[in-house]
mmCIF file of C-alpha atoms and ligand atoms in Angstrom:
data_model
loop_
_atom_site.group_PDB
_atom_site.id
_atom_site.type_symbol
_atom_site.label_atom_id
_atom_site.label_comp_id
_atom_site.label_asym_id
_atom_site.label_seq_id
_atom_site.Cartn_x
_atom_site.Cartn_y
_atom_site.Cartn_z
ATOM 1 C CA UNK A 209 0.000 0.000 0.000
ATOM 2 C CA UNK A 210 1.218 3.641 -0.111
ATOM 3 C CA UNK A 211 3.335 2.520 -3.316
ATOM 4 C CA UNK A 212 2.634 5.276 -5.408
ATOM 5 C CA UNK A 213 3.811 3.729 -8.643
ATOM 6 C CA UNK A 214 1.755 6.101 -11.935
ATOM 7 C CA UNK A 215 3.041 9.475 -11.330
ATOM 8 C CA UNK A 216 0.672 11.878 -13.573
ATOM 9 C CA UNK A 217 -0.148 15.157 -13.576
ATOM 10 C CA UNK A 218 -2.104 16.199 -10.639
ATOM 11 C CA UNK A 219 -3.943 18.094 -14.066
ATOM 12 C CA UNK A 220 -4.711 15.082 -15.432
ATOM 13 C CA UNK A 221 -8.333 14.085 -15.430
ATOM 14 C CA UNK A 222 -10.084 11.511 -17.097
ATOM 15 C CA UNK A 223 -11.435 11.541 -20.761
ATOM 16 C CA UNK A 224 -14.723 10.752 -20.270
ATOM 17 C CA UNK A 225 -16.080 12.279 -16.842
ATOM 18 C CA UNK A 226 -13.322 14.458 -15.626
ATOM 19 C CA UNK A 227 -12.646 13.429 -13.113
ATOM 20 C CA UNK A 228 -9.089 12.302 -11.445
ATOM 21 C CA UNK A 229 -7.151 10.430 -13.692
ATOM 22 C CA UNK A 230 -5.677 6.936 -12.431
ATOM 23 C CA UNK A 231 -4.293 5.778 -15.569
ATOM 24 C CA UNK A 232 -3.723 6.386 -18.923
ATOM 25 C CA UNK A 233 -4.927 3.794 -22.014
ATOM 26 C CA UNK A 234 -4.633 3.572 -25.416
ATOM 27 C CA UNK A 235 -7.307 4.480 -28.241
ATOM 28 C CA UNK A 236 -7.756 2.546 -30.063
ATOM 29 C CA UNK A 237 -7.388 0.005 -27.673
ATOM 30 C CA UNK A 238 -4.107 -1.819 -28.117
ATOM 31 C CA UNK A 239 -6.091 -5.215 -29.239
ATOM 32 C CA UNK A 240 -6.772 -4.009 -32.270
ATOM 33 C CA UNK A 241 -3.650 -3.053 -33.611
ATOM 34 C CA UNK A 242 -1.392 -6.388 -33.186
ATOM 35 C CA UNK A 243 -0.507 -5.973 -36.828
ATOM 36 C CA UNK A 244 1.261 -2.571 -37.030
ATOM 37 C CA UNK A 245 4.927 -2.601 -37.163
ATOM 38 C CA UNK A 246 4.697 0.691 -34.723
ATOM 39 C CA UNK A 247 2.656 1.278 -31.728
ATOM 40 C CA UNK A 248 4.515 4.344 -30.553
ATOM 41 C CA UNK A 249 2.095 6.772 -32.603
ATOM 42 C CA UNK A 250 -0.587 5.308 -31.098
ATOM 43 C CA UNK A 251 -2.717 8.119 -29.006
ATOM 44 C CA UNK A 252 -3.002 7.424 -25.087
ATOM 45 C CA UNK A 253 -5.617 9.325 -22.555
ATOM 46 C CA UNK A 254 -6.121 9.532 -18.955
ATOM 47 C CA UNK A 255 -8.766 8.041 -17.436
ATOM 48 C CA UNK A 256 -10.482 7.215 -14.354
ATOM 49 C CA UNK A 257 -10.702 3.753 -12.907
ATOM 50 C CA UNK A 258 -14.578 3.613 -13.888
ATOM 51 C CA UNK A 259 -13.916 4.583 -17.585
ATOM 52 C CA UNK A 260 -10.653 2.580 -18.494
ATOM 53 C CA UNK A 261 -11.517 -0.380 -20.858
ATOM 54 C CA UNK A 262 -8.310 -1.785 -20.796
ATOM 55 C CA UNK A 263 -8.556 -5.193 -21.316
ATOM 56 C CA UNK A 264 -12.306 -5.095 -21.838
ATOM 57 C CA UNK A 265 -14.036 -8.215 -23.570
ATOM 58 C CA UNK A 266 -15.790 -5.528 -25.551
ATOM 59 C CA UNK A 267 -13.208 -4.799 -26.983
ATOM 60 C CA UNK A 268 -11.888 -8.374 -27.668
ATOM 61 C CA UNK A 269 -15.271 -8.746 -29.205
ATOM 62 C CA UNK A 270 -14.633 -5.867 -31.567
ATOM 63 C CA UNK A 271 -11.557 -6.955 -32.472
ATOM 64 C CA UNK A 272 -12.164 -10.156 -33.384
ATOM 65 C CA UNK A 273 -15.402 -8.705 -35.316
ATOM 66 C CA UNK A 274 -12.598 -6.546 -36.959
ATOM 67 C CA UNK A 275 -10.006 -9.130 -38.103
ATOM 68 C CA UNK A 276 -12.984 -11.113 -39.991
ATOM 69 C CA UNK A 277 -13.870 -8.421 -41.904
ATOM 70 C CA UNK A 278 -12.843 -8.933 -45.489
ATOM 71 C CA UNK A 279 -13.931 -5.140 -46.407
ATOM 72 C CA UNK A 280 -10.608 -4.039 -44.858
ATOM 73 C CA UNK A 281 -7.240 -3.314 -46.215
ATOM 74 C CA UNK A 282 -4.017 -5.328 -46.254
ATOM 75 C CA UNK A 283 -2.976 -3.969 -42.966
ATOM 76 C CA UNK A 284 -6.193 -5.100 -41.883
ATOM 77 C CA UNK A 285 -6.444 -8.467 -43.046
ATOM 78 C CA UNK A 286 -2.906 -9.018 -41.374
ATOM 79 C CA UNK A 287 -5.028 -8.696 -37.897
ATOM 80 C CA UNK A 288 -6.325 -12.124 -38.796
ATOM 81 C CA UNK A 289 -3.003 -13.632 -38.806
ATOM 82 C CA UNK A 290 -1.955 -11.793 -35.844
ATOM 83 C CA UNK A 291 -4.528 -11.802 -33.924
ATOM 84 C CA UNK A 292 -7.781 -13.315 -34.711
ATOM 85 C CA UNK A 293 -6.440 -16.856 -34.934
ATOM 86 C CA UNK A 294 -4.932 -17.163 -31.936
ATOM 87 C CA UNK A 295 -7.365 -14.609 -30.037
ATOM 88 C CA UNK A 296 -10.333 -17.618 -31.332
ATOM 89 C CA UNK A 297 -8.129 -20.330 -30.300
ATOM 90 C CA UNK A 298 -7.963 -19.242 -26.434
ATOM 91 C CA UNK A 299 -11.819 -17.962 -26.086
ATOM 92 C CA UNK A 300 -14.412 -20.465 -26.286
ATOM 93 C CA UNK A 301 -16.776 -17.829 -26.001
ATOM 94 C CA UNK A 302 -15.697 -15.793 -29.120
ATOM 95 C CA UNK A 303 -14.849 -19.044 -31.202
ATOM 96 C CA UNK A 304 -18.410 -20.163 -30.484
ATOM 97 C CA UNK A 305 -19.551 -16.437 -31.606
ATOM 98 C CA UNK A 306 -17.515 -16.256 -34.517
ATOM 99 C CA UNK A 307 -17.891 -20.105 -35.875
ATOM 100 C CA UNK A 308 -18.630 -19.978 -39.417
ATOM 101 C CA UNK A 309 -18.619 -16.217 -39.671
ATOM 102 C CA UNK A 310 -15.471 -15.727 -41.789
ATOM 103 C CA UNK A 311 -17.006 -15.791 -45.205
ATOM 104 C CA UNK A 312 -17.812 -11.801 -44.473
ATOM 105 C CA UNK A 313 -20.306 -9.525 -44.937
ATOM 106 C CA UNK A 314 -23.451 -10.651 -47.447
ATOM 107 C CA UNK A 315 -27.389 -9.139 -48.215
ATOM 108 C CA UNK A 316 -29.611 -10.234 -45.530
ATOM 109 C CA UNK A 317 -33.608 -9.140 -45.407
ATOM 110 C CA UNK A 318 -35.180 -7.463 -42.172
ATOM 111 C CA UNK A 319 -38.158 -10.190 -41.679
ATOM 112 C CA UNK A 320 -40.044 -6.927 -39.476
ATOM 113 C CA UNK A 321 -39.229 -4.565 -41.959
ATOM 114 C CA UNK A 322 -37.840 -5.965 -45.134
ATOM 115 C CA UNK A 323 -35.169 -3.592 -45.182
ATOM 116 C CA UNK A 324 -32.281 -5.333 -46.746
ATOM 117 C CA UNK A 325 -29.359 -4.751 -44.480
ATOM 118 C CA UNK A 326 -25.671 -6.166 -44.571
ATOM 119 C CA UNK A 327 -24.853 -8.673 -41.966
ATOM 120 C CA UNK A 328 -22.676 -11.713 -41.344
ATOM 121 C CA UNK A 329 -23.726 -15.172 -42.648
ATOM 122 C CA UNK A 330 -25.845 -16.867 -39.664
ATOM 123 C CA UNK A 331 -24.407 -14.337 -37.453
ATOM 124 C CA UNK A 332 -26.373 -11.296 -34.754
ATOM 125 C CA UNK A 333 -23.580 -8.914 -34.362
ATOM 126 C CA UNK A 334 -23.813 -7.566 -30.221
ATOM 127 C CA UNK A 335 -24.265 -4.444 -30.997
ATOM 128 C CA UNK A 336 -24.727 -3.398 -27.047
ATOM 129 C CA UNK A 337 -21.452 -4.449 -27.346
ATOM 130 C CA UNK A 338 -19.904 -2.940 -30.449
ATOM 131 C CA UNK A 339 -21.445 0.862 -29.574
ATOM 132 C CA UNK A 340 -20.226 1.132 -25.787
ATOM 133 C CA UNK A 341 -16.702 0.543 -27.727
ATOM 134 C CA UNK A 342 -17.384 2.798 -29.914
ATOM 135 C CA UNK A 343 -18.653 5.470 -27.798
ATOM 136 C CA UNK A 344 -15.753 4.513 -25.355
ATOM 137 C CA UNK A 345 -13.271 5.435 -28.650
ATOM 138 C CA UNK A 346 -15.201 8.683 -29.685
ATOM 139 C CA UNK A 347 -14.936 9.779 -26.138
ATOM 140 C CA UNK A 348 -11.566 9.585 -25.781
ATOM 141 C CA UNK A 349 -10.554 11.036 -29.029
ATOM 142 C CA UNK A 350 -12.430 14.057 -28.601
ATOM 143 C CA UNK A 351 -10.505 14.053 -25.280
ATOM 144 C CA UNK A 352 -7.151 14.012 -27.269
ATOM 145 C CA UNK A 353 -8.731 16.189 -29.961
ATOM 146 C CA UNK A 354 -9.768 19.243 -27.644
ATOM 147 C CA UNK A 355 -8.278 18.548 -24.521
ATOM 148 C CA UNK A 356 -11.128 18.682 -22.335
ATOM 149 C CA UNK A 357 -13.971 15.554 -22.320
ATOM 150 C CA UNK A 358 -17.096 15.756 -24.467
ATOM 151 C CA UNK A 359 -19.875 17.603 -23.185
ATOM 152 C CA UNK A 360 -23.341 15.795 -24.411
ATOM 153 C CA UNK A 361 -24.741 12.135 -24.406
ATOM 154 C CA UNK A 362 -25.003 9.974 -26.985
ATOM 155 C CA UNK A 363 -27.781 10.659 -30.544
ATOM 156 C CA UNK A 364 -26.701 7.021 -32.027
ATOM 157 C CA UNK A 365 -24.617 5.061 -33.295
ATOM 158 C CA UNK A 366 -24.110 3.766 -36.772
ATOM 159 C CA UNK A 367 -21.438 0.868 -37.428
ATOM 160 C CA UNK A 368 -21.262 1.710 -41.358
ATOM 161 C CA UNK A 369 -19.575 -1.292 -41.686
ATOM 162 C CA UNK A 370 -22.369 -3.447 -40.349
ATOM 163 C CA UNK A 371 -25.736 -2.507 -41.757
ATOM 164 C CA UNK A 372 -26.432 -0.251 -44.706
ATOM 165 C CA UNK A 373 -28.658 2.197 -43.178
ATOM 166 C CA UNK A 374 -27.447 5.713 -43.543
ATOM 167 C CA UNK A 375 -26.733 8.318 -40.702
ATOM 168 C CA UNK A 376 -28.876 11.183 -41.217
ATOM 169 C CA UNK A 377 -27.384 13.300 -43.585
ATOM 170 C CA UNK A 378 -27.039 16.182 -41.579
ATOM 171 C CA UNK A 379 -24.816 14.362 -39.791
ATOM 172 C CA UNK A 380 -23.381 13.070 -43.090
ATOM 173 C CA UNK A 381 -23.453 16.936 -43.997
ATOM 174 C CA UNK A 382 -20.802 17.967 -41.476
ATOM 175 C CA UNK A 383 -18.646 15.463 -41.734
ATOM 176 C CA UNK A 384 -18.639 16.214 -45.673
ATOM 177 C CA UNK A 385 -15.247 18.257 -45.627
ATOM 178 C CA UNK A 386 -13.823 17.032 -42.418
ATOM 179 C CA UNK A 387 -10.135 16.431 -42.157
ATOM 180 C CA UNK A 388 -8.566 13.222 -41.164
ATOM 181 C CA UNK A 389 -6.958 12.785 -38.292
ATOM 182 C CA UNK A 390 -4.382 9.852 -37.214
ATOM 183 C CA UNK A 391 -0.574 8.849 -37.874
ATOM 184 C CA UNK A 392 -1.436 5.761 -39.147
ATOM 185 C CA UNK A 393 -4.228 6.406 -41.382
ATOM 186 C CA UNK A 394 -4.253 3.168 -42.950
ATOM 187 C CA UNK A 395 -4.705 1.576 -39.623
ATOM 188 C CA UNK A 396 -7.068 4.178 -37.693
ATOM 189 C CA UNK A 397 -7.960 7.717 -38.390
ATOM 190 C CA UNK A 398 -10.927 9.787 -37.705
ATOM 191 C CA UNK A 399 -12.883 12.643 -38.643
ATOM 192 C CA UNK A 400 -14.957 15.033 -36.512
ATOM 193 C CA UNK A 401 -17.252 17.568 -36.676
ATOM 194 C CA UNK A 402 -18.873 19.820 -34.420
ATOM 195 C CA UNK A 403 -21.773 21.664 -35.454
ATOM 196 C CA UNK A 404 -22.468 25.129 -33.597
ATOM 197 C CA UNK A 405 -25.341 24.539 -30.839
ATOM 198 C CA UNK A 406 -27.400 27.321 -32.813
ATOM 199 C CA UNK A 407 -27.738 25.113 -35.837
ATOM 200 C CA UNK A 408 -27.944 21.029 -35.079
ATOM 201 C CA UNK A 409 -25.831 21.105 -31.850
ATOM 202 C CA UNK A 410 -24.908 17.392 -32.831
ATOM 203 C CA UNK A 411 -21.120 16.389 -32.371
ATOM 204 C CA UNK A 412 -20.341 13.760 -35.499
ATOM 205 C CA UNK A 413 -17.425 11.690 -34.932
ATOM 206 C CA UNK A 414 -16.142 8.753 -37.642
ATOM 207 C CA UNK A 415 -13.629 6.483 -36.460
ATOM 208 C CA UNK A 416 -12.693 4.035 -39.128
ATOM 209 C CA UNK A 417 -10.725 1.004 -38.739
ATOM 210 C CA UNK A 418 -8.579 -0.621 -41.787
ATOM 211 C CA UNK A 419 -10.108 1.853 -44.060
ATOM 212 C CA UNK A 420 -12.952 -0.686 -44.190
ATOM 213 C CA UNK A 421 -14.871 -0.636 -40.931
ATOM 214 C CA UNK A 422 -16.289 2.153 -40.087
ATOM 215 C CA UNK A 423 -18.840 3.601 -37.464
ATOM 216 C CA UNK A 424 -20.158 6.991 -37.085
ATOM 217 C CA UNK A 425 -21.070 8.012 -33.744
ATOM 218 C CA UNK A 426 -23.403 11.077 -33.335
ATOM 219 C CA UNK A 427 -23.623 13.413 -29.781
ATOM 220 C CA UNK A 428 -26.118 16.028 -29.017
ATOM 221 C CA UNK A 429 -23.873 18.467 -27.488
ATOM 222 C CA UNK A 430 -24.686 20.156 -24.137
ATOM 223 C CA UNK A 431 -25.279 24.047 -24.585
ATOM 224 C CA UNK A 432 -22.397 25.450 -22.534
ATOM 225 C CA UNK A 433 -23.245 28.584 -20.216
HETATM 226 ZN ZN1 LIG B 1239 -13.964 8.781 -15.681
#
């Protein structure tokens, strides 16, 4: 006890809540990028005890979701080397999930709706699962983005990548002309756009994976005042 080990900041607060950082962690989460030959570009923020995900099976889930997806580029489809194969090997839980799900993405009808969506052969993607990751991500790169956490709750989610129904094109809209953001672009990068509180007051954030998997994840922004 008393062993004061993580020396930060006394300024540092956590991404999400603000309050007292305890730690820092990566975002992306480290899981995801087994394949790249570099990890020191990769973007860390402080967080609290509550909100750190290291090590989080939702996270495990997304990457494994990730490496299977044949919709992502070379550096991508390395993850299934590095990582997906063994990663299914050692987790009965995720090899039962992902059993028969590697022939990829295919046209699958709504039986409520008929909407034709995208999905996995055979296979209900958690999405419980998938958008507390991705909120978790958007959260901390606005964090690294602005330096302060994101002020506003979550609109919705939309895993691109997953279904083919559209984000509202406003929020489409704003992220028209957005720049991309990250040092390995091929790997991660992200776009975001904030839209002034007196027009939408929505905060649009894409964070794509492999240049194939992508999810868009919209915030109504608190007024500020
Ligand atoms: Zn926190």
């Amino acid at each position: 006890m008393g062993k004061n080990k993580k020396k930060y900041s006394t300024t540092d607060i956590c991404y999400w809540c603000g309050n007292p950082s305890t730690s820092k962690e990566h975002v992306p989460p480290r899981c995801i990028f087994k394949a790249l030959p570099s990890k020191n570009q990769l973007i860390t923020v402080p967080s609290c005890d509550l909100h750190n995900h290291a090590k989080s099976a939702d996270d495990e889930y997304f990457a494994a979701l990730l490496a299977i997806n044949f919709q992502n580029n070379i550096v991508g489809k390395e993850q299934v080397h590095k990582m997906a194969i063994p990663t299914l090997l050692h987790s009965s839980g995720l090899a039962s999930r992902f059993k028969d799900q590697s022939r990829g993405p295919f046209m699958i009808e709504d039986p409520d709706t008929g909407d034709i969506q995208r999905g996995f052969h055979g296979f209900e993607p958690e999405l419980d699962r998938l958008n507390n990751v991705f909120e978790h991500i958007a959260r901390a790169i606005y964090y690294h983005h602005y330096k302060c956490p994101l002020q506003g709750s979550v609109e919705h989610i939309f895993p691109e990548f997953l279904t083919n129904i559209q984000a509202p094109t406003e929020a489409i809209n704003l992220l028209k002309d957005a720049q991309k953001h990250g040092e390995n672009p091929e790997a991660f990068y992200y776009q975001m756009a904030i839209d002034n509180l007196i027009n939408t007051g929505l905060g649009v954030i894409r964070l794509s994976f492999y240049e194939g998997t992508n999810a868009i994840v919209v915030f109504q922004m608190d007024a500020t005042e």
